[in-house]
Structure formats: C-alpha cells, structure tokens
mmCIF file of C-alpha atoms in Angstrom:
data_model
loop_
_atom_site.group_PDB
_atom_site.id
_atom_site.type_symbol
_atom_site.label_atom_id
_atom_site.label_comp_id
_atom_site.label_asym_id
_atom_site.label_seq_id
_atom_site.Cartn_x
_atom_site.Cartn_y
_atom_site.Cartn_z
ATOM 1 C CA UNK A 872 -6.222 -10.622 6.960
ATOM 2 C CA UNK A 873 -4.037 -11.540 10.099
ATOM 3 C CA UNK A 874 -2.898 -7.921 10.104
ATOM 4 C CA UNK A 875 -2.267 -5.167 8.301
ATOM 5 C CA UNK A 876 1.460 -6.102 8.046
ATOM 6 C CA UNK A 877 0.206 -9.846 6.622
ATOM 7 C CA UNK A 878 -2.147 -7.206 3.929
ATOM 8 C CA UNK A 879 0.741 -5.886 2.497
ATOM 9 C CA UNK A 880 2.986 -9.054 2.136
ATOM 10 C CA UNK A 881 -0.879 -10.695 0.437
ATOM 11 C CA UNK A 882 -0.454 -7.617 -1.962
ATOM 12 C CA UNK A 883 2.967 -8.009 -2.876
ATOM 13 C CA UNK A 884 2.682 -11.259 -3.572
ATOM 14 C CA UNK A 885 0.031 -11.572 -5.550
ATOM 15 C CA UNK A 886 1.272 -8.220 -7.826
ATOM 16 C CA UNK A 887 4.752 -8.838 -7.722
ATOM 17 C CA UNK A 888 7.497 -11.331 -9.017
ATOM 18 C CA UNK A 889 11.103 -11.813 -7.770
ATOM 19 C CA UNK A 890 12.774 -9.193 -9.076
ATOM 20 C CA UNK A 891 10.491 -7.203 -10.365
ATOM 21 C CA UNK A 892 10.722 -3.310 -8.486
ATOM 22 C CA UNK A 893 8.754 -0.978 -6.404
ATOM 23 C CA UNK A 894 8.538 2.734 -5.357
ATOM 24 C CA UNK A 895 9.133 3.333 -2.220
ATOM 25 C CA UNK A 896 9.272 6.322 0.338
ATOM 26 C CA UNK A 897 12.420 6.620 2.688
ATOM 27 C CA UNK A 898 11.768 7.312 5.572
ATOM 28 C CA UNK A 899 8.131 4.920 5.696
ATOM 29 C CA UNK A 900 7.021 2.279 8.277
ATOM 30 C CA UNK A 901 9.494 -0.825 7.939
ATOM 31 C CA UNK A 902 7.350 -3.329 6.914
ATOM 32 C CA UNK A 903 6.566 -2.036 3.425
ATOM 33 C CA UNK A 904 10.225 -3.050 2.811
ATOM 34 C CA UNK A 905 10.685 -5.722 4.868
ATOM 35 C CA UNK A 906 7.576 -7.518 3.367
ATOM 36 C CA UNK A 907 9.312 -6.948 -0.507
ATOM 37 C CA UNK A 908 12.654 -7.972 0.787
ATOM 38 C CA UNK A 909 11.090 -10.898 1.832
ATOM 39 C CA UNK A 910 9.308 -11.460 -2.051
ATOM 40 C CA UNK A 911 13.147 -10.407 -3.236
ATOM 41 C CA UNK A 912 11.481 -7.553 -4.628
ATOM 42 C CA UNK A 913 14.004 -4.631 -5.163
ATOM 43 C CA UNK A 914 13.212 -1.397 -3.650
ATOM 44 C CA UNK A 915 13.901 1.657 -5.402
ATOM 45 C CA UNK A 916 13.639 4.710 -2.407
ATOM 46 C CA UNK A 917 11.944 8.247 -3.241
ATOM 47 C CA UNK A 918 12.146 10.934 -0.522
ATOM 48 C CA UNK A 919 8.486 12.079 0.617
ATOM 49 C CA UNK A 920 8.105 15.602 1.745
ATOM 50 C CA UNK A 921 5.305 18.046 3.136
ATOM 51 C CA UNK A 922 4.971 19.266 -0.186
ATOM 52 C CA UNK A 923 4.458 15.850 -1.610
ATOM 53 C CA UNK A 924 6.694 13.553 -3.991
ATOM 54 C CA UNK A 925 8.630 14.547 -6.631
ATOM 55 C CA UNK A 926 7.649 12.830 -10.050
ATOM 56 C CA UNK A 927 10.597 13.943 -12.017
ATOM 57 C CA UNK A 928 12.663 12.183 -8.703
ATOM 58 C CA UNK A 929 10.422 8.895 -9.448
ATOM 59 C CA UNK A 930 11.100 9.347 -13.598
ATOM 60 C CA UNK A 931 14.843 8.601 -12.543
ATOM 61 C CA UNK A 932 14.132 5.664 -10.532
ATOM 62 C CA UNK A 933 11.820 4.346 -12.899
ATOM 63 C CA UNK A 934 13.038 1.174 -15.006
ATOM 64 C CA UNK A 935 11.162 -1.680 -17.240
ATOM 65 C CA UNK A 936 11.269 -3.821 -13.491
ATOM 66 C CA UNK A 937 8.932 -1.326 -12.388
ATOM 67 C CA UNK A 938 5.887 -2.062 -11.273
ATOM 68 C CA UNK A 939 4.077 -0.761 -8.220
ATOM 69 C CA UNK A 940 4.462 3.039 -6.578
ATOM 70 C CA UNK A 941 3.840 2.221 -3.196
ATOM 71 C CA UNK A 942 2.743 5.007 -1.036
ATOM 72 C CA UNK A 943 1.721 5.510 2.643
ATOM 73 C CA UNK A 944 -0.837 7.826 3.321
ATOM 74 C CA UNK A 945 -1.249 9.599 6.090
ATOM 75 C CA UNK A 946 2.845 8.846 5.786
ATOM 76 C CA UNK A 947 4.106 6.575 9.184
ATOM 77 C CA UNK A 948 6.192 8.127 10.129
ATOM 78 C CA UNK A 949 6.008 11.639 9.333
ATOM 79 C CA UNK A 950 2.542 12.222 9.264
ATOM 80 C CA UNK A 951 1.969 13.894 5.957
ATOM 81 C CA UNK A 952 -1.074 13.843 4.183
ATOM 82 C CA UNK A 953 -1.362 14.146 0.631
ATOM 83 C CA UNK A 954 -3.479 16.051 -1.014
ATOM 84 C CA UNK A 955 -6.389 15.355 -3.253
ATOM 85 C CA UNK A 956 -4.509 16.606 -6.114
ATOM 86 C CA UNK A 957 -1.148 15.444 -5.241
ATOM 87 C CA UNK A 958 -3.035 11.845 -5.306
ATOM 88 C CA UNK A 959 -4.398 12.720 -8.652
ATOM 89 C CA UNK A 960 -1.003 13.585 -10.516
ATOM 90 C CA UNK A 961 0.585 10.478 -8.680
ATOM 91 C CA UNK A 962 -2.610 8.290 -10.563
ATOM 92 C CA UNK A 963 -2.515 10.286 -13.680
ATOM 93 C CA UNK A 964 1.859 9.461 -13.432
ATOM 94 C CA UNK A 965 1.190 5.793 -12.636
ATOM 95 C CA UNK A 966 -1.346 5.080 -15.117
ATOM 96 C CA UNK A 967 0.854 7.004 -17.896
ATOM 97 C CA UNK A 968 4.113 4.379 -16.985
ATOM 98 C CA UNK A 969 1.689 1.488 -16.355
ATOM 99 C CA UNK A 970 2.093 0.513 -13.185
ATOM 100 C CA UNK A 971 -0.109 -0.008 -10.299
ATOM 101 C CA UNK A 972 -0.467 2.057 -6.831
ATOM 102 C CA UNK A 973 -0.330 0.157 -3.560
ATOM 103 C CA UNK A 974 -1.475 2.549 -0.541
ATOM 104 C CA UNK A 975 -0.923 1.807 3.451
ATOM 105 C CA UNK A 976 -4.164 3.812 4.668
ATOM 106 C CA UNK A 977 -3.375 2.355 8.094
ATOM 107 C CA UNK A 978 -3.413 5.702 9.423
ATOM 108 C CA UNK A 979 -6.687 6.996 7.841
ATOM 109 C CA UNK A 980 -8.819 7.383 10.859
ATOM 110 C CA UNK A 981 -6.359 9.269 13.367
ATOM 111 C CA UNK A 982 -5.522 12.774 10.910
ATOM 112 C CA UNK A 983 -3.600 15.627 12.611
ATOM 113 C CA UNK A 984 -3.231 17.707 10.153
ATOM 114 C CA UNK A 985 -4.954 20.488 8.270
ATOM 115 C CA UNK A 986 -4.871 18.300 5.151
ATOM 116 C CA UNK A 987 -7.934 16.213 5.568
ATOM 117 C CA UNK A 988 -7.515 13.047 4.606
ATOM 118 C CA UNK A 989 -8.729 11.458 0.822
ATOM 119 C CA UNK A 990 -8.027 7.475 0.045
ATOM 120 C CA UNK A 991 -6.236 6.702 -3.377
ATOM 121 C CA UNK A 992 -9.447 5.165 -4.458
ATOM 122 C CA UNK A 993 -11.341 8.472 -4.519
ATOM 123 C CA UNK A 994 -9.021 9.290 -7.598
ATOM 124 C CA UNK A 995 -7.589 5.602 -8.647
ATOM 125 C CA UNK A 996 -10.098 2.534 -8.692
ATOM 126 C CA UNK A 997 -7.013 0.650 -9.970
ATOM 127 C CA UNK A 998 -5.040 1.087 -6.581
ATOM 128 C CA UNK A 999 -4.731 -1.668 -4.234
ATOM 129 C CA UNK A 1000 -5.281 -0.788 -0.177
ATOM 130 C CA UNK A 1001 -3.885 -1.653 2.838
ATOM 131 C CA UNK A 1002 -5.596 -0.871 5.714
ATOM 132 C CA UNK A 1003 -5.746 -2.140 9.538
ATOM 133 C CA UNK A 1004 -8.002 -1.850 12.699
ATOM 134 C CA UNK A 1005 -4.930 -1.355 14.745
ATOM 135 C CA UNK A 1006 -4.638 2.364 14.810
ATOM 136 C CA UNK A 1007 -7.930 4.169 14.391
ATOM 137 C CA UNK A 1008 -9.489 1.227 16.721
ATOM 138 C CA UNK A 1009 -7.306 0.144 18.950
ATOM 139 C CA UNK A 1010 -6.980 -3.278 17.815
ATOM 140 C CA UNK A 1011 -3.551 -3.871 17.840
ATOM 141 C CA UNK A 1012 -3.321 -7.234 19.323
ATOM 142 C CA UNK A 1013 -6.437 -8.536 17.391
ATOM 143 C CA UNK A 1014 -3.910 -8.257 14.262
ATOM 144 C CA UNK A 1015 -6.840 -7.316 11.646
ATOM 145 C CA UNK A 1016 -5.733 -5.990 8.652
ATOM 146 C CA UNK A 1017 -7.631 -5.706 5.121
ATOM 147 C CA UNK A 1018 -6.728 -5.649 1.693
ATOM 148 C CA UNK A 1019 -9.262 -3.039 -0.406
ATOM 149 C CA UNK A 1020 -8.931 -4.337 -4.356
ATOM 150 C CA UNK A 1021 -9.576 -2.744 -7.338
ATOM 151 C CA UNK A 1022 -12.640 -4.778 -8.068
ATOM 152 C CA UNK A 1023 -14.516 -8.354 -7.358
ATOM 153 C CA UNK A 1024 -12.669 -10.200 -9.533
ATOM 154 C CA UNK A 1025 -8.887 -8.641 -8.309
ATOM 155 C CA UNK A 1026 -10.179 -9.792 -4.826
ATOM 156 C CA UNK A 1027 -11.762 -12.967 -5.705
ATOM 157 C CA UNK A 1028 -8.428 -13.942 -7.452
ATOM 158 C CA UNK A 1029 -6.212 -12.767 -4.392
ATOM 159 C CA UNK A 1030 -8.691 -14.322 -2.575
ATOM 160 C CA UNK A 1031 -8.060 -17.699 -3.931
ATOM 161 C CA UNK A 1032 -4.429 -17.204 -4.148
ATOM 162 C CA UNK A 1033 -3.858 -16.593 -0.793
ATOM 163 C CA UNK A 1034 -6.666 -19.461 0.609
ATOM 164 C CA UNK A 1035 -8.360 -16.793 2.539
ATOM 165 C CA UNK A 1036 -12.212 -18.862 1.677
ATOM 166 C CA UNK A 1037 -10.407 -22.387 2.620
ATOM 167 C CA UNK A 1038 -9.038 -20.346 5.986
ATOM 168 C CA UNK A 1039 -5.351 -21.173 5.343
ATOM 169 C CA UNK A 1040 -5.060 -17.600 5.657
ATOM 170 C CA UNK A 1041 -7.067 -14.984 7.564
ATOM 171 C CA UNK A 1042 -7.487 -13.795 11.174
ATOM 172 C CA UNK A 1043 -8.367 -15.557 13.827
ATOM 173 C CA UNK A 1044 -12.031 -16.542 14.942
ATOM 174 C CA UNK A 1045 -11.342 -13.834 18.448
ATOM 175 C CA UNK A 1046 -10.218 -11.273 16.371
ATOM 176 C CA UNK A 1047 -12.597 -11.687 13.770
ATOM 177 C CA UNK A 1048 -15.273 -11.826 16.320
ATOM 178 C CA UNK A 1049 -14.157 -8.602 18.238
ATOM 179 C CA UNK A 1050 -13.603 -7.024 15.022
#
C-alpha cells in the first residue's frame, strides 16, 4: 500500500460501515483515529497500560455497533509490548463478542523492551495487520505500508475492493522498487 497510514484507512474501509464502532487505545498514534473519523466510524477509547488492557474496561464500552478492537502493538507511543498471553485473552475476548482484531505492527522490528515482541497472528489468524517499512527500515519517504489478511480470499477481496491489481491504489513504482 502507499503507506502504512493508507493500510489502515484500506482496513477500515473494507471492515467497517458508517457508524459502526471500534476499540481504541488513548493515548495511540493519531492516525488510527483520524483514518475512522474519516469512515465516520465512532471511536470508543480504552486506556492501555504496562500491564496490558483491561477487558472488563472494554465490556463497558462494548455495544451491538461494535465491531473491531483495534490495537497497536509495540504501542506508538508508549512503547508497550504485549504479551503472548495478554494477546491470547484479547483473541479469546474478541472471538467470544464477535468481532474482529485490527493490529498496527508498525513498530515490530525496533523492540526496547524486555517483552519480546509476538504478532496477533501467532494467536489470531482472524486478525487483520498493519504494518510499514517506515520504522524498522528506514523507509519513511518511500510510504510502503502492507495490509497482512486473515487469508487469500480476505486479501483477494480487499484486494479488489480497493483496485490494488488495476493500480488505482498501491505504492509507487520507486518505492516499490527500493522496497
């Protein structure tokens, strides 16, 4: 994708419907919100900590509009890492209520913590991924940005959606190329 920012805003529009809700962190990196603001996508805020997030905190923002937890892991911008089996209870809570995990892995590759890092997917192979070449490869100003799906046919149908194999969407030729 043009960038990791354009990822998320592919991901929220192909899961999401005007208003329809999400999870979100407070603090977190902007442009999770600004990209659902933009889909007029209400944002429901949970507070991340070191010790993780509080599912009895997400119970009471829960409502039938629900439908994505959106987390960012390693957390922009406070650098938190959850845990193996903090990921697992988050899956085993979202696939209880039915709705579907979007994670910002942006910061995967640069870790400076004791936690080492695990991706959603190593508990979740229903979670959708955001992920960029920005951080962990200096790639800023190539703006590449990927989208990891649950499976072929998820990303063959965002794919489509968003005109990525007609190259209405996608990065440029440069970036790809450097890349």
């Amino acid at each position: 994708t043009n960038s990791a920012a354009k990822a998320i805003d592919d991901v929220y529009s192909f899961l999401l419907k005007e208003g329809e809700e999400i999870l979100l962190a407070d603090p977190v990196d902007f442009l999770l919100a600004e990209c659902a603001r933009r889909k007029n996508v209400n944002i429901k805020r949970y507070q991340q900590r070191s010790s993780g997030i509080d599912l009895a905190e997400l119970d009471t923002l829960l409502t039938s509009k629900t439908k994505a937890l959106v987390i960012c892991n390693p957390h922009n911008p406070l650098g938190y890492v959850l845990s193996r089996v903090q990921l697992e209870t988050l899956s085993n809570w979202a696939n209880e209520k039915g709705i579907v995990i979007i994670s910002d892995e942006v910061w995967s590759d640069i870790v400076h913590t004791e936690e080492s890092f695990t991706s959603i997917r190593a508990v979740n192979s229903n979670a959708w991924i955001v992920y960029g070449l920005s951080k962990g490869f200096g790639l800023a100003g190539l703006r590449i940005g990927a989208i990891i799906a649950p499976n072929e046919e998820q990303a063959n149908l965002l794919s489509e959606k968003q005109g990525y194999a007609r190259t209405i969407e996608g990065a440029s030729t440069l970036s790809q190329i450097a890349a």
